[in-house]
Coordinates of C-alpha atoms and ligand atoms in Angstrom, one line a residue:
X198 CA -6.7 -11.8 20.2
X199 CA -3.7 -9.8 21.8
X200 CA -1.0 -11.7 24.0
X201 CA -0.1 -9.8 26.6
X202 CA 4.1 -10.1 27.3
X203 CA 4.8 -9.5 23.8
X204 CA 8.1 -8.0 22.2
X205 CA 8.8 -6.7 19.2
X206 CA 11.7 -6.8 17.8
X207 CA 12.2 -3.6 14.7
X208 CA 15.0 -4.9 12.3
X209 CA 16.7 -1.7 10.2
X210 CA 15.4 0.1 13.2
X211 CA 17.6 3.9 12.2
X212 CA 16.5 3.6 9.0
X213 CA 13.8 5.9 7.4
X214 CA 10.9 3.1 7.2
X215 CA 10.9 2.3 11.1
X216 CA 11.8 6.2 12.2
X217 CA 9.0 7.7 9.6
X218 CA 6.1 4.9 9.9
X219 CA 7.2 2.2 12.4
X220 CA 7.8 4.2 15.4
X221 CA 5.5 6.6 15.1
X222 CA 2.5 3.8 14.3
X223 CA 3.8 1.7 17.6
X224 CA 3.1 5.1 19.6
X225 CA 0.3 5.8 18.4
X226 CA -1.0 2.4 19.5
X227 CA 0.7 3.0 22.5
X228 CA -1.2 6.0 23.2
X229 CA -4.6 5.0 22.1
X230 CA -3.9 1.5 24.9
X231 CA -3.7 -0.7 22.0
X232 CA -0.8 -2.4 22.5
X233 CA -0.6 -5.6 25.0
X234 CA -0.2 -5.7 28.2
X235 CA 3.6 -5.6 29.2
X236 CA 4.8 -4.9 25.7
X237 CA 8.5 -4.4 24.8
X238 CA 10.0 -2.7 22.0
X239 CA 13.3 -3.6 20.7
X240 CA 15.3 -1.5 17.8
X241 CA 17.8 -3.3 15.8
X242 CA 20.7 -2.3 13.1
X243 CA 23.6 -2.1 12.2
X244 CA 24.6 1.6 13.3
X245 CA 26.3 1.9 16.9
X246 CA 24.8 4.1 19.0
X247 CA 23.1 4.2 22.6
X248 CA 20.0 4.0 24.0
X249 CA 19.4 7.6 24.0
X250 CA 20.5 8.4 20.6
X251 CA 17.9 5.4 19.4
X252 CA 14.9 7.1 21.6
X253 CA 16.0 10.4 19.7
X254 CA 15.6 9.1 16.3
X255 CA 12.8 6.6 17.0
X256 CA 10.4 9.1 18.2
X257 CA 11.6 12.2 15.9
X258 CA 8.7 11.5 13.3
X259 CA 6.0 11.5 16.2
X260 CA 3.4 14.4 15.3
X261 CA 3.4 16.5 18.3
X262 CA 2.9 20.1 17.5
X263 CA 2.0 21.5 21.1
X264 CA 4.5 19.0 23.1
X265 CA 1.0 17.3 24.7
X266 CA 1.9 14.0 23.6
X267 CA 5.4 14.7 25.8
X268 CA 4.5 12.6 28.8
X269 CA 3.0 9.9 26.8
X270 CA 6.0 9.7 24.8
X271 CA 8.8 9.3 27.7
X272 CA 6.6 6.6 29.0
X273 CA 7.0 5.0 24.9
X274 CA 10.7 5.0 25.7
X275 CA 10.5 3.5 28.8
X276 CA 9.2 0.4 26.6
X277 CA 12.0 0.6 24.4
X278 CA 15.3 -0.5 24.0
X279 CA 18.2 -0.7 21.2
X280 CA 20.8 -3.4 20.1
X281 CA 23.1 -3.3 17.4
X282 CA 24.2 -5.8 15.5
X283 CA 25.1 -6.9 12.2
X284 CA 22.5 -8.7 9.7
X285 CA 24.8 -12.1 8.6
X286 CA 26.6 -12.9 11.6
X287 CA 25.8 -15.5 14.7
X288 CA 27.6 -13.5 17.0
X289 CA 24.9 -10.5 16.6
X290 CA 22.2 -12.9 16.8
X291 CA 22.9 -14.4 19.8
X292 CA 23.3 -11.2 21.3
X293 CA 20.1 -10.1 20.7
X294 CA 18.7 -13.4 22.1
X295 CA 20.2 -12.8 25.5
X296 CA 18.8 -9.2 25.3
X297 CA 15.4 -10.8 24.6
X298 CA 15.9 -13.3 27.3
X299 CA 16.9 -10.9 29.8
X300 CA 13.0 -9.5 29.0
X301 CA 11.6 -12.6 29.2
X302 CA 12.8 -13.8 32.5
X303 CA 10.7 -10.4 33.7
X304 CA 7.1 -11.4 32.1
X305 CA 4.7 -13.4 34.0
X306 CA 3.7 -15.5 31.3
X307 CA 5.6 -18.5 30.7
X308 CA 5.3 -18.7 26.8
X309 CA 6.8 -16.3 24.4
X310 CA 5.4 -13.7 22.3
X311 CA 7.9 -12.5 19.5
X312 CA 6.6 -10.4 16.6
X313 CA 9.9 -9.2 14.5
X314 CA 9.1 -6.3 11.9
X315 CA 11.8 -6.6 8.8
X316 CA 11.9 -2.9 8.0
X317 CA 15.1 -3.5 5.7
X318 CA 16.7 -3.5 2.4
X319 CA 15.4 -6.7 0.1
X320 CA 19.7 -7.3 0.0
X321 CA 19.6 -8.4 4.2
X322 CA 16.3 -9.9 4.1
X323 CA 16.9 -13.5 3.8
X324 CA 19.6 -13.5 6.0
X325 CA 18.2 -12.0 8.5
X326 CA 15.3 -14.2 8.3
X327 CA 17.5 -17.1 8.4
X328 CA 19.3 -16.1 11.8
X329 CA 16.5 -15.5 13.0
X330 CA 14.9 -19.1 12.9
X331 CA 18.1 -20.5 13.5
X332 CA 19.1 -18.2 16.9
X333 CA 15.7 -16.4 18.1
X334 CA 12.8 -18.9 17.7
X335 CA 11.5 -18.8 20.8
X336 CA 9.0 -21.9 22.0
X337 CA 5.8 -20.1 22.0
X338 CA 4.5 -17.7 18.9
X339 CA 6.9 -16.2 16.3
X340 CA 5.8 -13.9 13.8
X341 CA 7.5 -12.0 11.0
X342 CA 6.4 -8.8 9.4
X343 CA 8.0 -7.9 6.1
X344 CA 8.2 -5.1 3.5
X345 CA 8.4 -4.9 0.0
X346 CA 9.9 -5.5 -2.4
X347 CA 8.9 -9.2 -2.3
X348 CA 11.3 -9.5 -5.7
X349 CA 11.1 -8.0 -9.1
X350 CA 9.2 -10.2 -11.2
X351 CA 7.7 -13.6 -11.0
X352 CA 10.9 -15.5 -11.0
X353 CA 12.6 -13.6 -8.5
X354 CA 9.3 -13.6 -6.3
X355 CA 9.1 -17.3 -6.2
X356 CA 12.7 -17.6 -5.4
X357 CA 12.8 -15.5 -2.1
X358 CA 9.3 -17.1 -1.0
X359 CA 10.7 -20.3 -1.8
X360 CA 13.9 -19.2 0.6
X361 CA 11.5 -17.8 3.2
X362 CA 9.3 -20.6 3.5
X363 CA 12.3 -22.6 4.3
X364 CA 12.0 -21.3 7.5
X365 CA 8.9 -19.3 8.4
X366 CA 5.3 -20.9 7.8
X367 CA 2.8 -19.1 6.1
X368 CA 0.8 -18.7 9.2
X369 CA 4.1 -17.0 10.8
X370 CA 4.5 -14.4 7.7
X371 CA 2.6 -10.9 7.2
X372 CA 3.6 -9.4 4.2
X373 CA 2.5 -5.8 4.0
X374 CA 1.0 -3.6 1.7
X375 CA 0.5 -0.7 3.5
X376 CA -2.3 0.2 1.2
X377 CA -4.4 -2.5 3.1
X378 CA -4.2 -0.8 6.5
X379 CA -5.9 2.7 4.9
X380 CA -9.2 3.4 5.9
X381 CA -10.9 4.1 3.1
X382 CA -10.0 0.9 1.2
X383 CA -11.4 -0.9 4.3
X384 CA -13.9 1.4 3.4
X385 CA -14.9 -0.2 -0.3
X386 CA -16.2 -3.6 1.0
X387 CA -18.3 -1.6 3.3
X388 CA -19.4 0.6 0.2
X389 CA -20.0 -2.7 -2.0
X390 CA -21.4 -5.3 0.0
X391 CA -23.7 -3.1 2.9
X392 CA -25.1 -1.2 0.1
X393 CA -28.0 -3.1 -2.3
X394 CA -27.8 0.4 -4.2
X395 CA -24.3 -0.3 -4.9
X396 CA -24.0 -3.5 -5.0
X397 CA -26.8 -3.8 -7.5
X398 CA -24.6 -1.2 -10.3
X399 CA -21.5 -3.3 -9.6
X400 CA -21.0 -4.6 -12.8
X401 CA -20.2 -4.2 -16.8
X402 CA -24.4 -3.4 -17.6
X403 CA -23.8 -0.1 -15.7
X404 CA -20.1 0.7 -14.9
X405 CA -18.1 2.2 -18.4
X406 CA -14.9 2.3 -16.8
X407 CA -13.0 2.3 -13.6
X408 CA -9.4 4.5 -12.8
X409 CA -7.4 3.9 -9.9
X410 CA -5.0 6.9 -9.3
X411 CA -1.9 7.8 -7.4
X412 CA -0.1 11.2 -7.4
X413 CA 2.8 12.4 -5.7
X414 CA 4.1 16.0 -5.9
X415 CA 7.2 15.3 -5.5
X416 CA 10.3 13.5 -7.3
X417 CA 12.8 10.7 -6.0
X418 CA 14.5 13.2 -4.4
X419 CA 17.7 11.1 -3.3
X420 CA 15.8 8.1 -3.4
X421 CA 17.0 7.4 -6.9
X422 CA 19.1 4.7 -6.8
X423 CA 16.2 2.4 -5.0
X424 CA 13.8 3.7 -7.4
X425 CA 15.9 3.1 -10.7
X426 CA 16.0 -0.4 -10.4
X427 CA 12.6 -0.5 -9.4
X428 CA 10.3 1.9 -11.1
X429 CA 6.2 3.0 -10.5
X430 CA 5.3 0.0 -12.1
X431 CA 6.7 -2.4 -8.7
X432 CA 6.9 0.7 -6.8
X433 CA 2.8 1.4 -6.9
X434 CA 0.8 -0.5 -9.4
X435 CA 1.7 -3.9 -9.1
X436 CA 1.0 -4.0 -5.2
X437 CA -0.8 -0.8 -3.8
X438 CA -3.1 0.0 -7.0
X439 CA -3.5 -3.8 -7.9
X440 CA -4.6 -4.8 -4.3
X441 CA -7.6 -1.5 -4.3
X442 CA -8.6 -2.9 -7.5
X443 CA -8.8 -6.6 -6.0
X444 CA -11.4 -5.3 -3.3
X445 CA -13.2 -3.4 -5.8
X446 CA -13.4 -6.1 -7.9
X447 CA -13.9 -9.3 -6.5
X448 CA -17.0 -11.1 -5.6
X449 CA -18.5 -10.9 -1.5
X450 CA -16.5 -13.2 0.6
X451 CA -18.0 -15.8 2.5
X452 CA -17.1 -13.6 5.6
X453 CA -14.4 -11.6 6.6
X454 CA -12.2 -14.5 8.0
X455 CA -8.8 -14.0 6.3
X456 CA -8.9 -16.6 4.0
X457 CA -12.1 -16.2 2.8
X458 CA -11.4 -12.6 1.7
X459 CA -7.9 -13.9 0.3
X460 CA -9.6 -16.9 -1.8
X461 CA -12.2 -13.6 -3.2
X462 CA -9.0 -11.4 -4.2
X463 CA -6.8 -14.4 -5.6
X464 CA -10.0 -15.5 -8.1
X465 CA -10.5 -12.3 -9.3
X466 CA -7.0 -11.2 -9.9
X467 CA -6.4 -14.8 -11.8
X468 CA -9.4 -13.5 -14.0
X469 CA -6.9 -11.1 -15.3
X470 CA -4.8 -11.0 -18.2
X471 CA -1.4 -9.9 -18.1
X472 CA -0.8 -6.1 -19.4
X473 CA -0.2 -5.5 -23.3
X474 CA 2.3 -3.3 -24.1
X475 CA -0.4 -1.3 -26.1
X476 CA -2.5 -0.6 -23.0
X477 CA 0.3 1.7 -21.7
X478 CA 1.3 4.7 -21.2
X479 CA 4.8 5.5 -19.7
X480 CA 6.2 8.8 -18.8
X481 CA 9.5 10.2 -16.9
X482 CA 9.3 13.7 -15.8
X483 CA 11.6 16.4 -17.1
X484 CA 12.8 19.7 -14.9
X485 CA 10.4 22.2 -14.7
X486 CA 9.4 25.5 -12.5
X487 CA 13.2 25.1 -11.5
X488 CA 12.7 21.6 -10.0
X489 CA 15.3 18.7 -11.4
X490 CA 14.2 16.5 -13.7
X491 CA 14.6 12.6 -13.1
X492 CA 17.4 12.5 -15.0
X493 CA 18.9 15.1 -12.8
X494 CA 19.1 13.5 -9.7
X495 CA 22.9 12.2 -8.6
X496 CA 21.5 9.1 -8.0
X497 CA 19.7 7.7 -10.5
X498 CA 22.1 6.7 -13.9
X499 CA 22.6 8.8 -16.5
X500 CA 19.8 8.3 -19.5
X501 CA 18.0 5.8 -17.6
X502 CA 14.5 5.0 -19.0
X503 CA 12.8 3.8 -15.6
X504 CA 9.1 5.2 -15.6
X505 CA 8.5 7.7 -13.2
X506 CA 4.8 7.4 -14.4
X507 CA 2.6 4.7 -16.1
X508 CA -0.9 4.3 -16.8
X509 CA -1.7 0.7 -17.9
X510 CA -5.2 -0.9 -18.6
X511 CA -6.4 -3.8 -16.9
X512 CA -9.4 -6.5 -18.2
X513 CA -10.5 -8.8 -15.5
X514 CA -12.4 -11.6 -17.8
X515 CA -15.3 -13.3 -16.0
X516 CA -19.4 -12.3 -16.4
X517 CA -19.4 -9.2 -14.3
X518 CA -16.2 -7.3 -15.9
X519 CA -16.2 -8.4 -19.2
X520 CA -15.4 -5.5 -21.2
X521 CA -15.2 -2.4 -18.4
X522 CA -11.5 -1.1 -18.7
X523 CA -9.7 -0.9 -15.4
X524 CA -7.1 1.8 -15.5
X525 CA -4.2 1.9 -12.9
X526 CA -2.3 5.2 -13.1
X527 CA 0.7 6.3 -10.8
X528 CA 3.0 8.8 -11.4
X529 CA 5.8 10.8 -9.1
X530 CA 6.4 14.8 -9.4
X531 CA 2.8 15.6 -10.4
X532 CA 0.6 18.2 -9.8
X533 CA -0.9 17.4 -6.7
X534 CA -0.9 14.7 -3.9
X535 CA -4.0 12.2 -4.5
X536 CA -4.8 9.0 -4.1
X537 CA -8.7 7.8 -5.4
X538 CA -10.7 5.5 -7.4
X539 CA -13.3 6.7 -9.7
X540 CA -16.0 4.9 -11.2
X541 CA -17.7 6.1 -14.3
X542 CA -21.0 4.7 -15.5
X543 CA -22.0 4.8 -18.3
X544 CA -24.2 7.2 -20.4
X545 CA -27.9 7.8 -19.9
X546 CA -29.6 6.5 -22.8
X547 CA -30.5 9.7 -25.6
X548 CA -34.0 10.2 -25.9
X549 CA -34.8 12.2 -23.2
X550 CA -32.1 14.6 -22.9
X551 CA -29.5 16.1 -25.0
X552 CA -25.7 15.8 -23.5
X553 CA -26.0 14.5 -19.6
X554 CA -23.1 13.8 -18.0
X555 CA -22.5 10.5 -16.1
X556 CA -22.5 9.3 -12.9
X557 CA -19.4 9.1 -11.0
X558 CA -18.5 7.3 -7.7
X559 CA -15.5 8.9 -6.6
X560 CA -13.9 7.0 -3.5
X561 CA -11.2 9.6 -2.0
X562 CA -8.3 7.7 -0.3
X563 CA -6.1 10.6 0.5
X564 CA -5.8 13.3 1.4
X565 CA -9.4 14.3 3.0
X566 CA -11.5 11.1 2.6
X567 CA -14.4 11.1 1.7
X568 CA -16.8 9.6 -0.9
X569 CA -19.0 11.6 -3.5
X570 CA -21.4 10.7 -6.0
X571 CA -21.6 12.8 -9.0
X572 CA -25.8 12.7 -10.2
X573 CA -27.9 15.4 -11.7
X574 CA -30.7 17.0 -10.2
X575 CA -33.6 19.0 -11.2
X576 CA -32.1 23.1 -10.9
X577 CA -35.1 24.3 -8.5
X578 CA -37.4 26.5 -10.3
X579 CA -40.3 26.6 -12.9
X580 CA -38.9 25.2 -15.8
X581 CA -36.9 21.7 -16.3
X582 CA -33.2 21.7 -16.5
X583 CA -30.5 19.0 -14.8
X584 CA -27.2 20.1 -13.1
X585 CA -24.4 17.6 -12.3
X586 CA -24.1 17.8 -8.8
X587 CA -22.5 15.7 -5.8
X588 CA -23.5 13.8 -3.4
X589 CA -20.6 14.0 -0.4
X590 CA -19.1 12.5 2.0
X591 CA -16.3 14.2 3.4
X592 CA -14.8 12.4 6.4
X593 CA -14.0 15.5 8.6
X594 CA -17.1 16.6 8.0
X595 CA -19.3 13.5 8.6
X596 CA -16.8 11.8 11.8
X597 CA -15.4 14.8 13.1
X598 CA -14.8 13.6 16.1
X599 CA -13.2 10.3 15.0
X600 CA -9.7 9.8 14.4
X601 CA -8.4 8.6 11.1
X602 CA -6.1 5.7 12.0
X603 CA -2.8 5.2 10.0
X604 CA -2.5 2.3 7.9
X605 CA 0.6 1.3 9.7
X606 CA -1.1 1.0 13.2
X607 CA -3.9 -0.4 11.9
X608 CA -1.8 -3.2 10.1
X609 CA 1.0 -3.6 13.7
X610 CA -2.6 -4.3 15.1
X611 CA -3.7 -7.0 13.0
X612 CA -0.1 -8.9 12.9
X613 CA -0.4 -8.3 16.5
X614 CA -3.6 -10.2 16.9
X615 CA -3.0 -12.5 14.4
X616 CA -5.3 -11.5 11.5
X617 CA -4.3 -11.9 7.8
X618 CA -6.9 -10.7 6.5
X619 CA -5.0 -7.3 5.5
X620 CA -1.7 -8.8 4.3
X621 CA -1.2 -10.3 1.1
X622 CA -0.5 -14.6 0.7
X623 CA 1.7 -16.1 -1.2
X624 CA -0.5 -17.0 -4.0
X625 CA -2.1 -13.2 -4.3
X626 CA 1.5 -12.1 -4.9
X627 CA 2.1 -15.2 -7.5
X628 CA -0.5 -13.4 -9.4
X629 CA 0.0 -10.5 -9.1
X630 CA 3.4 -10.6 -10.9
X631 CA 2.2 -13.0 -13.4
X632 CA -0.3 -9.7 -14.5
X633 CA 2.8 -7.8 -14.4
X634 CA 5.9 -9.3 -15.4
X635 CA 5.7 -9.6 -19.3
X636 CA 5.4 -5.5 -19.4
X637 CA 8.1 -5.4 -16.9
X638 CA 10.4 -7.6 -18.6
X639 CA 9.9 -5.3 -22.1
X640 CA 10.5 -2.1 -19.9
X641 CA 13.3 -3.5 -18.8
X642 CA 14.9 -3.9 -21.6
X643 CA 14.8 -8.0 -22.0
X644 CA 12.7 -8.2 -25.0
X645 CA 15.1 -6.0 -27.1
X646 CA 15.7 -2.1 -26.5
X647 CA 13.3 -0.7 -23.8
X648 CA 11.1 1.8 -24.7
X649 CA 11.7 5.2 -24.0
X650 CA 9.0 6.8 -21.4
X651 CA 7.0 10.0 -22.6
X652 CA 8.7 13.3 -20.6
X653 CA 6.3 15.2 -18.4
X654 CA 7.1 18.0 -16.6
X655 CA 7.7 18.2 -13.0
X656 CA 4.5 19.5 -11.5
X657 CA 2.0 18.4 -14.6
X658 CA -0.7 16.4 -14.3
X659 CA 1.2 13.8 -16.4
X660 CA 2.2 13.6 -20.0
X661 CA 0.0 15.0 -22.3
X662 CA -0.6 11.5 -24.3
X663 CA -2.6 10.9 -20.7
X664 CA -6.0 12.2 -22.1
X665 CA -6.1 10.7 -25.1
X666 CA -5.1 7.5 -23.6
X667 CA -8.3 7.0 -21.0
X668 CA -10.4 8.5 -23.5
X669 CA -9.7 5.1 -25.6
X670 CA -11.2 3.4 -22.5
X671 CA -13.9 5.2 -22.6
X672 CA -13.8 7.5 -20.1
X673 CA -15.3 10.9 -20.4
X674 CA -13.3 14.0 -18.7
X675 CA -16.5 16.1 -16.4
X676 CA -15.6 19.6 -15.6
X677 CA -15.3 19.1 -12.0
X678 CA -12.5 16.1 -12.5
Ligands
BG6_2053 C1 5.6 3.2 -0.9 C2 6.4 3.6 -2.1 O1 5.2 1.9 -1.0 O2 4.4 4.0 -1.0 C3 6.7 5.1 -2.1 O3 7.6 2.9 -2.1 C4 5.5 5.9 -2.0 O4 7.5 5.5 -3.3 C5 4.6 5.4 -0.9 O5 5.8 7.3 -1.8 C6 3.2 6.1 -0.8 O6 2.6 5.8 0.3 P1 1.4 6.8 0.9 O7 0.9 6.0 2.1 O8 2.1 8.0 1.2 O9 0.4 6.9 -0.2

């Protein structure tokens, strides 16, 4: 439940996380009375500047078209203040604990609610973890949020949870994936488990093949140096992708208790082996339509072969999924902005009729949810013919008058009330590197010269080994795709 006389504290608070998602998701809780009673918002970073400056940039990002949120959002910077400080030093520490003290003394309640958000680099994250066990532990409940990257292979992962864990329980630690807080992936275990029609198709006798997709239309755009050393691989598949897949996947928890759901996901995603290089596709676009190529962008290194895109193939080994090819596909400067999940069954025995196409789930995650079913129907009139058509569920359509919420508020929520259900534990993110770290390690270059990514242009729909490569899995392109 929600503690009233709660602050939170927002680490890297003038950076572009906590002024583009952060802010805007606290405000919008704010608005919609979510928050507790007698909340309090405190910014933190390194950056000097006052209190109005901070309610400038903390509230920049908030969506407000025809200036009717105004009102609301003076009162959201009555809630909030700013203290800067560095990220290593005592000194700035115990500043910020007389701030919080100063708060305090104001509440009614006598034991202390402190949620801090880490929206910061992975280079400040331990130490800012540190001080704050060691100088703002307060006697009642401490929590702390934090961001990717949680390291860059299994190794590294183990190491900064090792360091963590030295001072935060596990019960004390939300690790987001923001991909958790989105509607429509809440969605799937609504889809899977409320639905006998579903649930009873769920497997390897009917599905052919599975693709989880993300595209962005844009490049790194500045963002280059970040991205180099990261690439889509870390960036996308081996947390947001992996974790859609993990609810598609695994088998119906007990209930929807936290751990119960966790215990589904970690069993599932141990079912799986880690990637071979030969179920892989990688790509790095080129300039195109007078955009800049990767290689073009001042911060990224000059012939760098980081992936801008890769499609890799999963195979989760246990008696449902035996043999249905799960394909994770994510690429930057493509075509279009999409995110969705499409399940292909498989063919309609011959006999009957001549070429049918498939059925097709198609779950939508953004932008305009929805869910369709691609089936064929009998074209009206006096003679026999089927027509793919689709069945559809298009969000604004269906709940027009309810509001989508964004993952972020949705996730500020949970921490808030203490749910875990929607963050990832320690041993889903031990697994999920294990499934990812031997490709990494080869794209990286460990295991000998890396190999060189595929070029695709800016604005494609990907390189153009991409067809060939799902129609290995078995995956069959419909005209409406
Ligand atoms: C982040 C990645 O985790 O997710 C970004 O670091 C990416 O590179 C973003 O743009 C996509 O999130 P969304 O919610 O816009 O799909």
């Amino acid at each position: 439940e929600l503690r009233d006389d709660t602050i939170i504290i927002v680490f890297g608070a003038s950076g572009d996380l906590a002024k583009k998602k952060t802010f805007p998701a606290l405000f919008g809780l704010y608005r919609d009375g979510f928050l507790p009673n007698g909340v309090k918002i405190v910014g933190y970073a390194r950056t000097k500047m006052d209190e109005a400056e901070f309610h400038k940039r903390s509230t920049s990002y908030i969506k407000d078209p025809d200036q009717s949120q105004a009102p609301k959002i003076e009162e959201f910077k009555k809630l909030s203040s700013y203290v800067s400080g560095g990220y290593e030093d005592s000194a700035s520490f115990e500043n910020l604990e007389k701030h919080l003290k100063s708060i305090e003394s104001a509440y009614q309640s006598k034991v202390t609610n402190r949620v801090f958000y880490l929206a910061l680099p992975p280079s400040v994250f331990l130490p800012v973890a540190e001080n704050l066990k060691k100088h703002n532990y307060a006697s009642g409940v401490n929590r702390i949020i934090v961001e990717k990257p949680f390291g860059k292979d299994l190794d590294s992962s183990r190491e900064l949870l090792g360091a963590l864990k030295q001072h935060w329980t596990e019960d004390e630690t939300y690790r987001i994936d923001h991909y958790l807080g989105k509607e429509m992936v809440k969605n799937i275990l609504i889809l899977r488990f409320a639905n006998v029609a579903f649930s009873a198709a769920w497997d390897n006798r009917s599905i052919s093949n599975v693709q989880i997709t993300f595209k962005e239309p844009f490049g790194t755009e500045g963002r280059g140096g970040y991205f180099d050393e990261f690439g889509i691989i870390r960036d996308i598949l081996q947390n947001h992708l992996l974790q859609v897949l993990s609810v598609l996947t695994m088998e119906q928890p007990v209930s929807f208790a936290a751990e119960d759901v966790r215990d589904e996901k970690v069993k599932v995603l141990r079912s799986i082996t880690p990637i071979a290089r030969e179920d892989t596709l990688l790509g790095q676009y080129v300039s195109a339509n007078g955009k800049p190529g990767y290689l073009d962008d001042d911060t990224v290194p000059p012939n760098s072969s980081c992936p801008t895109f890769a499609a890799t193939t999963l195979w989760i080994h246990n008696p449902r999924w035996e043999g249905v090819p799960f394909i994770l596909k994510a690429g930057k400067a493509m075509n279009e902005a999409k995110v969705e999940v499409r399940i292909q069954f498989k063919d309609v025995p011959p006999g009957l009729f001549g070429n049918i196409s498939r059925n097709e789930l198609v779950i939508r995650i953004q932008p305009s949810e929805s869910v369709y079913l691609k089936m064929n129907a009998k074209v009206p009139g006096l003679y026999t013919r089927a027509l793919p058509i689709e069945m559809d569920l298009t969000y604004k359509r269906r709940f027009s008058d309810s509001k989508i919420p964004e993952a972020y508020e949705a996730l500020i929520l949970d921490a808030l009330k203490g749910d875990h259900s929607n963050f990832v534990r320690h041993d889903e993110l031990d697994v999920a590197w294990k499934i990812f770290t031997p490709i990494l390690h080869w794209i990286d270059g460990k295991e000998g010269p890396p190999p060189r990514p595929v070029p695709y242009p800016y604005g494609s729909r990907g390189p153009k080994e991409l067809d060939a490569f799902v129609n290995k899995f078995h995956f069959t392109r419909s005209s409406t795709e």
